[in-house]
Coordinates of C-alpha atoms and ligand atoms in Angstrom, one line a residue:
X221 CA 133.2 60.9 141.1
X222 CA 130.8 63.7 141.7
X223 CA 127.4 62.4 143.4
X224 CA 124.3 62.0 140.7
X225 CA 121.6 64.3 142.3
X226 CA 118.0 63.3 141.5
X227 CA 116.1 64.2 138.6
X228 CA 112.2 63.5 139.7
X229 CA 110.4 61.3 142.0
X230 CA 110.0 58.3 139.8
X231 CA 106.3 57.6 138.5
X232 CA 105.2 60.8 139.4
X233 CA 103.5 63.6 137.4
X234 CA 105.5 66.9 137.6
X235 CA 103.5 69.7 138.5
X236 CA 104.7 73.5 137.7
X237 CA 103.5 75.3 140.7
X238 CA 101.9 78.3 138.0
X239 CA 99.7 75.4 136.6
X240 CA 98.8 73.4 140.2
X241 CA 94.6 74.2 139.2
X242 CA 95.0 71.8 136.9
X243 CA 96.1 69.1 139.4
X244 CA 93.2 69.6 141.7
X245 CA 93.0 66.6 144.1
X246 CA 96.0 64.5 142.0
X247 CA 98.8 62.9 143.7
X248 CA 102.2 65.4 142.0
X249 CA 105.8 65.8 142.5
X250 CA 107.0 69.8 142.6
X251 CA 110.6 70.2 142.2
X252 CA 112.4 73.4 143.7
X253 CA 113.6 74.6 146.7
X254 CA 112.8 75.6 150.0
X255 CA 112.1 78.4 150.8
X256 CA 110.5 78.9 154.2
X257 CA 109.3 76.6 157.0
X258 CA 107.3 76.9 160.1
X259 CA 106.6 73.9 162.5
X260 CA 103.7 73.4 164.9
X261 CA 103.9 70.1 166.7
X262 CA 103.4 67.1 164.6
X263 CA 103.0 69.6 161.6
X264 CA 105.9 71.0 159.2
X265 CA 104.4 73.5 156.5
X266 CA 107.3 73.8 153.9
X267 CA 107.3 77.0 151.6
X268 CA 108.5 75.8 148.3
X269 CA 109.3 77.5 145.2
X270 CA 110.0 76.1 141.7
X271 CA 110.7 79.0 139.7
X272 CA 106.9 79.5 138.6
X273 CA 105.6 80.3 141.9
X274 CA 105.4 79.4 145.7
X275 CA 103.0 76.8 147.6
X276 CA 103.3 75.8 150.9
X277 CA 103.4 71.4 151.6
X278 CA 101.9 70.6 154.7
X279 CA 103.3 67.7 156.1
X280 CA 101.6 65.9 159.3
X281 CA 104.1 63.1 160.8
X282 CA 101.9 60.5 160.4
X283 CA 102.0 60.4 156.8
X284 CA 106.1 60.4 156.2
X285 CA 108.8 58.1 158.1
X286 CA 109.9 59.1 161.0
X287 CA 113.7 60.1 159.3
X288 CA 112.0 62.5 156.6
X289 CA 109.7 64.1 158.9
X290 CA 113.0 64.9 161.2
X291 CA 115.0 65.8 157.8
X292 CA 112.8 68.8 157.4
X293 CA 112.8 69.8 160.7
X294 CA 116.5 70.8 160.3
X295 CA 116.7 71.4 156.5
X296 CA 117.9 74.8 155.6
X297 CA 116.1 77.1 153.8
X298 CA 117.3 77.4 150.0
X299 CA 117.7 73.5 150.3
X300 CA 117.1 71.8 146.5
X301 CA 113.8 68.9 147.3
X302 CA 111.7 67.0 145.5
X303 CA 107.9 67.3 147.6
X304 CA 105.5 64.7 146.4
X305 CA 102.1 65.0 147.4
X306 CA 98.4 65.6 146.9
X307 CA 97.0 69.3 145.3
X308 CA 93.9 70.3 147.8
X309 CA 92.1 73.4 147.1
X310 CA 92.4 75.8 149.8
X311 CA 90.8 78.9 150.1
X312 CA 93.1 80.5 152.8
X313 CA 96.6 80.0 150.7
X314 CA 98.0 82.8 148.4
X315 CA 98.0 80.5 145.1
X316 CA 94.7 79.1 146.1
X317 CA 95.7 75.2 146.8
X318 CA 98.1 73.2 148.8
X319 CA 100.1 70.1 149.0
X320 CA 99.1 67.4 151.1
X321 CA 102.9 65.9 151.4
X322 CA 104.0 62.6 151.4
X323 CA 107.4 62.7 150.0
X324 CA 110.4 64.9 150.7
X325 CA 113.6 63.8 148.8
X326 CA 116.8 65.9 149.9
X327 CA 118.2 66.9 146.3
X328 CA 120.7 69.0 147.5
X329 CA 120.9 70.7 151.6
X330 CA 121.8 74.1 151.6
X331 CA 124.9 75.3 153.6
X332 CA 122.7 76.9 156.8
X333 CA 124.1 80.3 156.4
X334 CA 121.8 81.3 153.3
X335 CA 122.4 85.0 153.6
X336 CA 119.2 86.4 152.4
X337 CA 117.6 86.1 155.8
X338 CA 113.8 87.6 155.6
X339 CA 114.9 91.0 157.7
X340 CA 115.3 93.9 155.3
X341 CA 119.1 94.0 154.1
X342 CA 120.3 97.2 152.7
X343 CA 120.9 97.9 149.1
X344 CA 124.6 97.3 148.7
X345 CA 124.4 93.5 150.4
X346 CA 121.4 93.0 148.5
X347 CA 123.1 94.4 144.8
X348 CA 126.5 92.3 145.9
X349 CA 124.2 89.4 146.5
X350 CA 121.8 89.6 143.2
X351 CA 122.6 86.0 142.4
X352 CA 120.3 85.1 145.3
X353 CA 118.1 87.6 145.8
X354 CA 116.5 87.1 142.6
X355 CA 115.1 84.2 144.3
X356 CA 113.0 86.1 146.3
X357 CA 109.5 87.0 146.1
X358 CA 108.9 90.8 145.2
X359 CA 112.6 90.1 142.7
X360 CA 110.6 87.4 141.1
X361 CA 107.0 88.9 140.6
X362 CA 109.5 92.1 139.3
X363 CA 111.3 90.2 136.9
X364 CA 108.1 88.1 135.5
X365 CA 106.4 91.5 134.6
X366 CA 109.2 92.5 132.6
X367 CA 109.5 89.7 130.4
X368 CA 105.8 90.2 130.1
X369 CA 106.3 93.5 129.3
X370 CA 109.2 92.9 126.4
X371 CA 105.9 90.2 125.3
X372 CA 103.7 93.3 124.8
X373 CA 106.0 95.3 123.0
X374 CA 107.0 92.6 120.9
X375 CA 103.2 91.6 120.4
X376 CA 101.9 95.3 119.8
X377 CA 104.9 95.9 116.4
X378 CA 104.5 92.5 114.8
X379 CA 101.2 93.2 115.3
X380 CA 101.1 96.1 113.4
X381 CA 103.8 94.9 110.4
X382 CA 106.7 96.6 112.0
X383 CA 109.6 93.8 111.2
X384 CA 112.5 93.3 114.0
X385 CA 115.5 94.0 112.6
X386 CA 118.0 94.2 115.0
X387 CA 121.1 96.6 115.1
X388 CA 124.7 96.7 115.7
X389 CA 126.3 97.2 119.2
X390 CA 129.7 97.6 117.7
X391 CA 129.6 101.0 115.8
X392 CA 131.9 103.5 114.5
X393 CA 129.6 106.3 115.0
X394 CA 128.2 108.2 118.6
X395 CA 124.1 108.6 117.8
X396 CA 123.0 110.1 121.5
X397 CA 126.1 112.9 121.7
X398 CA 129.7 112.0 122.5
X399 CA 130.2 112.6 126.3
X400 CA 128.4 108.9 127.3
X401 CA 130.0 106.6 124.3
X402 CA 131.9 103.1 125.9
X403 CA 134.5 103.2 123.7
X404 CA 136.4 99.5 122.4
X405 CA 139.3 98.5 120.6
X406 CA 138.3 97.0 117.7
X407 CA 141.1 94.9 115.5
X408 CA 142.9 98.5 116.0
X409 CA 140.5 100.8 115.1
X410 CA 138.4 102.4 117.7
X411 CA 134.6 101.5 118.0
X412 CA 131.9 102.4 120.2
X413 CA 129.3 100.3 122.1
X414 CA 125.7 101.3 120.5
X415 CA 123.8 103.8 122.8
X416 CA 120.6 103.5 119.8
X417 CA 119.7 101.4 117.0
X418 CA 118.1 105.0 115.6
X419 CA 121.0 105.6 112.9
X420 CA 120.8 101.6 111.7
X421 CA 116.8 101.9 112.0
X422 CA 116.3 104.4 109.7
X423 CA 118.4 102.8 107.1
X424 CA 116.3 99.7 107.6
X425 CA 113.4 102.0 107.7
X426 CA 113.9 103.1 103.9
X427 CA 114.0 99.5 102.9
X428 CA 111.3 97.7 104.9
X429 CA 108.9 100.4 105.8
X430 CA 107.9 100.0 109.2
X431 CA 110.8 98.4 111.9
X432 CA 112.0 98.5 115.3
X433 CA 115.0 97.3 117.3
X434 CA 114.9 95.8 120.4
X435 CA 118.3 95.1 122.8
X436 CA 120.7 96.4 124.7
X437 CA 123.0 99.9 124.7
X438 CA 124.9 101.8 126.6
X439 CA 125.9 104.6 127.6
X440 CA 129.1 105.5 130.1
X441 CA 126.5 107.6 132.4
X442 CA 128.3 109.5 134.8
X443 CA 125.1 110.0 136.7
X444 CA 123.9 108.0 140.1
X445 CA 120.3 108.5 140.0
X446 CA 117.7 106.3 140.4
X447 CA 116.5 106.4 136.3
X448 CA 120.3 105.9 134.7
X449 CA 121.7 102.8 134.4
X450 CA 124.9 102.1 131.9
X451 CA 123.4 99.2 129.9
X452 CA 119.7 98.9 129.4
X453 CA 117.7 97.8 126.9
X454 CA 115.7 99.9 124.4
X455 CA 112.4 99.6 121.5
X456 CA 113.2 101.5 118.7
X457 CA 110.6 101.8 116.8
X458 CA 111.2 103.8 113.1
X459 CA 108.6 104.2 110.8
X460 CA 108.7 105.6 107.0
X461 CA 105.9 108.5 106.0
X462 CA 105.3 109.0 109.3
X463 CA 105.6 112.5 111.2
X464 CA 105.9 114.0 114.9
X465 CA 102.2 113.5 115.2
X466 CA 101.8 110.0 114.3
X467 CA 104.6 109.0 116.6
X468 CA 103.4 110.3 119.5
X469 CA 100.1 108.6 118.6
X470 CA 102.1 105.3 118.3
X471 CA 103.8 106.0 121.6
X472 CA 100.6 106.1 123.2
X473 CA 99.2 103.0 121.5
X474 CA 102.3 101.5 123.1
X475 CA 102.1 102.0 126.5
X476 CA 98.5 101.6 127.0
X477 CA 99.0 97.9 125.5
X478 CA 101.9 97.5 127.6
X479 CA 99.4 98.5 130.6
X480 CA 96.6 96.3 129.7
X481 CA 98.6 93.2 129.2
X482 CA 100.1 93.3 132.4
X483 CA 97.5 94.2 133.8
X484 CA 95.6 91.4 132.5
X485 CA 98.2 88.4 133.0
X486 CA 100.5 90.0 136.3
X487 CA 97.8 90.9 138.4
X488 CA 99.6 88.2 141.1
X489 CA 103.1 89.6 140.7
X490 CA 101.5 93.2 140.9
X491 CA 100.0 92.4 144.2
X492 CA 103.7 90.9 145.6
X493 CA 105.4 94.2 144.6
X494 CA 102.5 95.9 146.7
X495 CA 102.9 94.3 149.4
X496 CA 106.1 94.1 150.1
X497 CA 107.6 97.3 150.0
X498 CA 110.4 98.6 152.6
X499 CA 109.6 101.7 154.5
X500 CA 110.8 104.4 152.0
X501 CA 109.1 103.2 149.4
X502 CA 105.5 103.2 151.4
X503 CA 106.1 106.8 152.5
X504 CA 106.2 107.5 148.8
X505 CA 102.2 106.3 149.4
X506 CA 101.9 105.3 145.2
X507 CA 98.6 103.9 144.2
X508 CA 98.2 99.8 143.9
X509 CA 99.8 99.4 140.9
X510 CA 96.4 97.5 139.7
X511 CA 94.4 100.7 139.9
X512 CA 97.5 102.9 138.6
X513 CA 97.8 100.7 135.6
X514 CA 93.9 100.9 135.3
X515 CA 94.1 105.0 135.0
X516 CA 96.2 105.0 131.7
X517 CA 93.8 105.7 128.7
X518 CA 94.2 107.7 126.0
X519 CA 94.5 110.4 124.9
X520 CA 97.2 111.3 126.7
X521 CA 98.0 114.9 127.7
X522 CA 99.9 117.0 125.0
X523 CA 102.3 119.8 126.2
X524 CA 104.6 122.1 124.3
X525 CA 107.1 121.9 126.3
X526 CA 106.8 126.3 125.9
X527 CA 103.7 125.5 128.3
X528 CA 106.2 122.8 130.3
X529 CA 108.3 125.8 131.1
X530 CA 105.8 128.0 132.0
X531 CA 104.2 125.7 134.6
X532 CA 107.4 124.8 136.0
X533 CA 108.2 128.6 136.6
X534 CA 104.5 129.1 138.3
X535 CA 105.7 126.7 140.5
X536 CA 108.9 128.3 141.5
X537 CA 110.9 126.6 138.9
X538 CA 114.1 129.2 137.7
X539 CA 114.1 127.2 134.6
X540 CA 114.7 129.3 131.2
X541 CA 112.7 128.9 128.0
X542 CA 115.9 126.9 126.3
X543 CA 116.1 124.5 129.1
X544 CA 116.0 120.8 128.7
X545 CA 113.9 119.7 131.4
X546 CA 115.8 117.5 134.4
X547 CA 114.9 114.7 136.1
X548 CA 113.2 116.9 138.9
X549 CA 111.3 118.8 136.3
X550 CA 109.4 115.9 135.0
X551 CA 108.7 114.5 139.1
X552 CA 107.3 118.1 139.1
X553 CA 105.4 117.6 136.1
X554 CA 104.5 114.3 136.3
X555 CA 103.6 114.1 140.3
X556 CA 99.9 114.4 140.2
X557 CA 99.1 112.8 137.1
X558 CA 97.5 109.9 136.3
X559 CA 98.3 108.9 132.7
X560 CA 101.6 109.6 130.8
X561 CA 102.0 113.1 129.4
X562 CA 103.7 114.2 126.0
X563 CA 106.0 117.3 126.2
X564 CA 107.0 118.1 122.5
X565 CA 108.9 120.8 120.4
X566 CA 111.8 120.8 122.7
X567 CA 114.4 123.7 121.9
X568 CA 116.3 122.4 118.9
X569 CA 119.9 122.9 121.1
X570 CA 119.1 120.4 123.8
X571 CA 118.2 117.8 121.8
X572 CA 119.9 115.6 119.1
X573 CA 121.7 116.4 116.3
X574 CA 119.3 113.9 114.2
X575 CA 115.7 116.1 114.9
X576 CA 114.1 117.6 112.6
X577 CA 113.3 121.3 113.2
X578 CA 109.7 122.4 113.4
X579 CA 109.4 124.3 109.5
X580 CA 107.4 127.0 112.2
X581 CA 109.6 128.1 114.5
X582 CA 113.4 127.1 113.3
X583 CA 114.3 127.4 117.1
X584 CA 112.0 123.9 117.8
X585 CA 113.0 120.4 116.9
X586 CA 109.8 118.1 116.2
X587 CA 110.5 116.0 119.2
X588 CA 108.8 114.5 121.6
X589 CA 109.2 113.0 125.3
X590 CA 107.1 110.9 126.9
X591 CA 106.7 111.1 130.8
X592 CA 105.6 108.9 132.9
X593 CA 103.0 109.5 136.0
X594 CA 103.5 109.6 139.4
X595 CA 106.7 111.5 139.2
X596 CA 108.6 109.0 136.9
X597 CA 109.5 111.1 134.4
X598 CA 111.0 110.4 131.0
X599 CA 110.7 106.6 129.5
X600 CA 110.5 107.8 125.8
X601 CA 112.6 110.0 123.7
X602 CA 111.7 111.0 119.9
X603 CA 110.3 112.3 116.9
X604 CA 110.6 113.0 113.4
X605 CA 113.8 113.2 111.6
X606 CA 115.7 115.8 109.6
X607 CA 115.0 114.4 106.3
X608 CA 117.1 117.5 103.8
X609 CA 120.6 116.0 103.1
X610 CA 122.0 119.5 103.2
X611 CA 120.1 120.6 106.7
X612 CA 121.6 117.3 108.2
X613 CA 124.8 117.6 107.0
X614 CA 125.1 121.2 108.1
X615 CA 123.8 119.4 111.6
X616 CA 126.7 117.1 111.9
X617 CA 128.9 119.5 111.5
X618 CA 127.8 122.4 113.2
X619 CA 127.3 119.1 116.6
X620 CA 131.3 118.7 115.6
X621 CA 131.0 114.5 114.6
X622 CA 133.1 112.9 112.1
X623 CA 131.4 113.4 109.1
X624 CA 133.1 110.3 107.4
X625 CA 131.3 108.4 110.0
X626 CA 128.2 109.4 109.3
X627 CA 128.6 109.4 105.0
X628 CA 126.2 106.1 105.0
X629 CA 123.8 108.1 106.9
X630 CA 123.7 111.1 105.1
X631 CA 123.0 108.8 101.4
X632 CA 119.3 107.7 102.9
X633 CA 118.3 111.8 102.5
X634 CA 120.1 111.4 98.8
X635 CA 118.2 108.6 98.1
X636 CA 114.5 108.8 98.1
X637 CA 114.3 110.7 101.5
X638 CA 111.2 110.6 102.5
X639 CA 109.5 112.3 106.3
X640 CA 110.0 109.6 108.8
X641 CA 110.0 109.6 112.4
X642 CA 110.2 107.1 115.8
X643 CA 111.2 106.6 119.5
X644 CA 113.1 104.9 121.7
X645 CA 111.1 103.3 125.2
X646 CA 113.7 102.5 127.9
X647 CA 112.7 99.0 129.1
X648 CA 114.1 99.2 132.5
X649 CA 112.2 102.9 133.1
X650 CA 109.2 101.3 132.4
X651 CA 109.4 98.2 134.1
X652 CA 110.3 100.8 137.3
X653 CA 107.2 102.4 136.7
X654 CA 104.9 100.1 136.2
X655 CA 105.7 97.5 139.2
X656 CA 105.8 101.2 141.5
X657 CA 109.9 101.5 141.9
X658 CA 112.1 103.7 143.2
X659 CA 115.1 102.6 141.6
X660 CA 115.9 101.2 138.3
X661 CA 118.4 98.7 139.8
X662 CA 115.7 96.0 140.5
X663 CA 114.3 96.0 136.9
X664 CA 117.3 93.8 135.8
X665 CA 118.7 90.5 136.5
X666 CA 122.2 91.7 136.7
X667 CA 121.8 95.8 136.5
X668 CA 125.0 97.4 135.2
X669 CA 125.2 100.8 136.9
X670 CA 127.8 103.2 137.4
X671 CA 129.5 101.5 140.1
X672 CA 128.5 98.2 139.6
X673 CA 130.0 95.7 137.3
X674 CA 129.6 92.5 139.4
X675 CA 127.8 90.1 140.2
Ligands
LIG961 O1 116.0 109.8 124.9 P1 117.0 108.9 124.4 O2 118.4 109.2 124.6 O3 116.6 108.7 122.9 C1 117.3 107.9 122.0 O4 118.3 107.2 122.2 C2 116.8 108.0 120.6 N1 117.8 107.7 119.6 C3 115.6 107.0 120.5 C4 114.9 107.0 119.2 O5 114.3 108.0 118.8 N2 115.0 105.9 118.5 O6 116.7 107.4 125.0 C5 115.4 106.8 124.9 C6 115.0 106.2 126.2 C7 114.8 107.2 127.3 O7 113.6 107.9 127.2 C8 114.9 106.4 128.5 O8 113.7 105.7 128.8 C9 115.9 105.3 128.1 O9 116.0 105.3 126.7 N3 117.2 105.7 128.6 C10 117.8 105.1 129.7 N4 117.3 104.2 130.6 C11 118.1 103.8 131.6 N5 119.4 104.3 131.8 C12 119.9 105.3 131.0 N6 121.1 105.7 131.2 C13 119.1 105.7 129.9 N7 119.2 106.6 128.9 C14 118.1 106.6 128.2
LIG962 MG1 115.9 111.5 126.1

């Protein structure tokens, strides 16, 4: 028989480390793990974590047994306790209180060769070790403001009657070009892992009004930077009646509420991720992330990305007036700013077969691409759609897709077709951005990269 490990401290409150104000001079249980220790004579001062947060339990070996005060002198670190004490204010620690302990049950001891060892690892052992370093500090605070930040999102469409309405990831059809598609077996027939909810969106779009999307795709990247990963997840908003202009007015909306509710509820986590930074990311010298988030206001600057080109080739740039711009464009453009910028009316050929083409200048696609600051560079990709059936039709073809995959497409411009438009915000891009990242790896629990499938 396997050994019953203990629940709780019987007759004990449990406190949640995130809530411990509450507990203010109460005797509490916390229930986690070790995570660091320090002894000074008849003193231990345990660092324990419970998922919500750290505190450290001072224990002084006159209030324990003499067998638990030696326990903890040789537990290791990642250990599974139960620490029951009393909550004392205390100016000097990091969440503001301490525990007082007088209890230390052994849940679980750790195997002493924990190999997350507080010395910087390099990438590689750190990625093949993910499982457990997730339970570290700066991977914690990281991880807590994404999920705040899928809150916002979430918050700012339902708040403005956009329904969820989620999308396949099986599909017959490529939506983002055909040289990234996954592609599956599927009961014999061959189907694609979703790299946008767009296509499925603006169906759903014609029948609810206002929607967006919100989970995974994919795409088989063949690119190692530090922006691509294979799977990530995606917002897609898609709006009916609505037109280059008022998307890029809902992009903005967007990421300033995504900036202000971090701001206002991760301004702890923000502060970890400051302050513990290895030595590559300090020389990038980027701005607290407190004040950087504090910069982002509206309006945001608007650039044709004609005027994108033309400052890139002031600065040296042998970039051509039909260029896309490339990852080092936007760190160019984006290096010095403060707030996101909006390059629009990309050259039709670069971008998707899906855009609408500016009425003006048949050359231009209504699109739009947000940039982050700082030198981040693209998070959002979007604009209005091609809303003439024979205009997108001619698209498809002249792009070379199957245009039997694409027959339920073409039948929302032959019934009531009406101007619409919307984006698509990576979620791991702006997570990078706003905790001050250099790599989109850490934005993830388990990132899926080119060359990394496990853990
Ligand atoms: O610019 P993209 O390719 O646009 C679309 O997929 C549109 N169908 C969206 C729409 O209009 N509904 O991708 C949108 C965003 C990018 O700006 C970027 O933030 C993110 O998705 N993204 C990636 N993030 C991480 N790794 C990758 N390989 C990514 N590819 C795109
Ligand atoms: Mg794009």
């Amino acid at each position: 028989m396997s050994p019953v490990l203990p629940l709780a401290l019987p007759g004990l409150p449990v406190a949640r480390i995130v809530e411990i104000a509450a507990f203010d001079g109460q005797r509490v249980q916390i229930r986690g793990w070790l995570y660091g220790k320090r002894s000074k004579g008849k003193l231990h001062f345990l660092q324990v974590r419970d998922g919500s947060g750290l505190i450290q339990a001072v224990m002084f070996k006159g209030d324990v047994d003499d067998a638990t005060f030696a326990a903890a002198e040789t537990l290791p670190q990642e250990s599974s306790v139960l620490v029951g004490g009393t909550v004392k204010a205390d100016a000097r620690a990091p969440s503001g209180f301490e525990l007082a302990c007088d209890t230390l049950v052994v849940v679980a001891a750790a195997q002493p060769d924990y190999p997350i060892a507080p010395k910087e690892h390099g990438t590689a052992f750190l990625m093949d070790h993910r499982h457990l370093w997730l339970r570290s500090r700066r991977q914690h605070a990281i991880l807590t403001v994404r999920a705040r930040i899928v809150k916002a999102i979430r918050d700012f469409f339902d708040g403005r009657g956009f329904l969820l309405l989620d999308t396949p990831i099986f599909t017959p059809n490529a939506c983002e070009g055909t040289s990234t598609l996954f592609e599956t077996d599927y009961h014999g027939q061959k189907a694609y892992l979703s790299q946008s909810g767009q296509l499925y969106s603006e169906a759903t779009a014609m029948a609810f009004g206002r929607v967006y999307t919100f989970g995974p795709t994919f795409r088989a990247e063949k690119s190692k930077t530090r922006r691509h990963l294979t799977e990530f997840w995606m917002v897609e908003p898609e709006q009916a009646y609505l037109d280059l202009d008022g998307t890029m007015e809902l992009a903005e909306d967007l990421l300033c509420a995504i900036c202000a509710d971090v701001l206002h509820d991760c301004g702890a986590a923000l502060d970890t991720i400051d302050s513990i930074r290895s030595e590559a990311e300090e020389h990038r010298q980027l701005r607290p992330r407190r004040e950087a988030l504090a910069a982002v206001r509206k309006p945001f600057p608007r650039m044709h990305h004609r005027d994108a080109i033309a400052q890139l080739q002031a600065l040296g740039s042998d970039i051509g007036a039909g260029d896309d711009l490339g990852g080092d464009d936007e760190t160019v453009l984006t290096q010095r700013q403060e707030t996101p910028i909006l390059v629009h009316h990309y050259p039709a050929a670069v971008k998707a077969f899906y855009m609408k083409r500016d009425p003006g200048d048949a050359e231009r696609s209504l699109s739009v691409d947000v940039l982050a600051p700082e030198g981040y560079g693209e998070i959002v990709g979007g604009g209005q759609r091609e809303d003439d059936h024979d205009t997108l039709q001619n698209a498809i073809r002249h792009h070379g897709l199957p245009e039997s995959a694409f027959d339920w497409y073409l039948d929302l411009r032959k019934y009531g077709s009406v101007p619409h438009a919307g984006f698509g915000l990576g979620l791991e891009r702006t997570v990078a951005w706003v905790c001050g990242l250099p790599h989109v790896r850490e934005t993830a629990a388990f990132p899926r990269l080119m060359d990394r499938l496990r853990p």
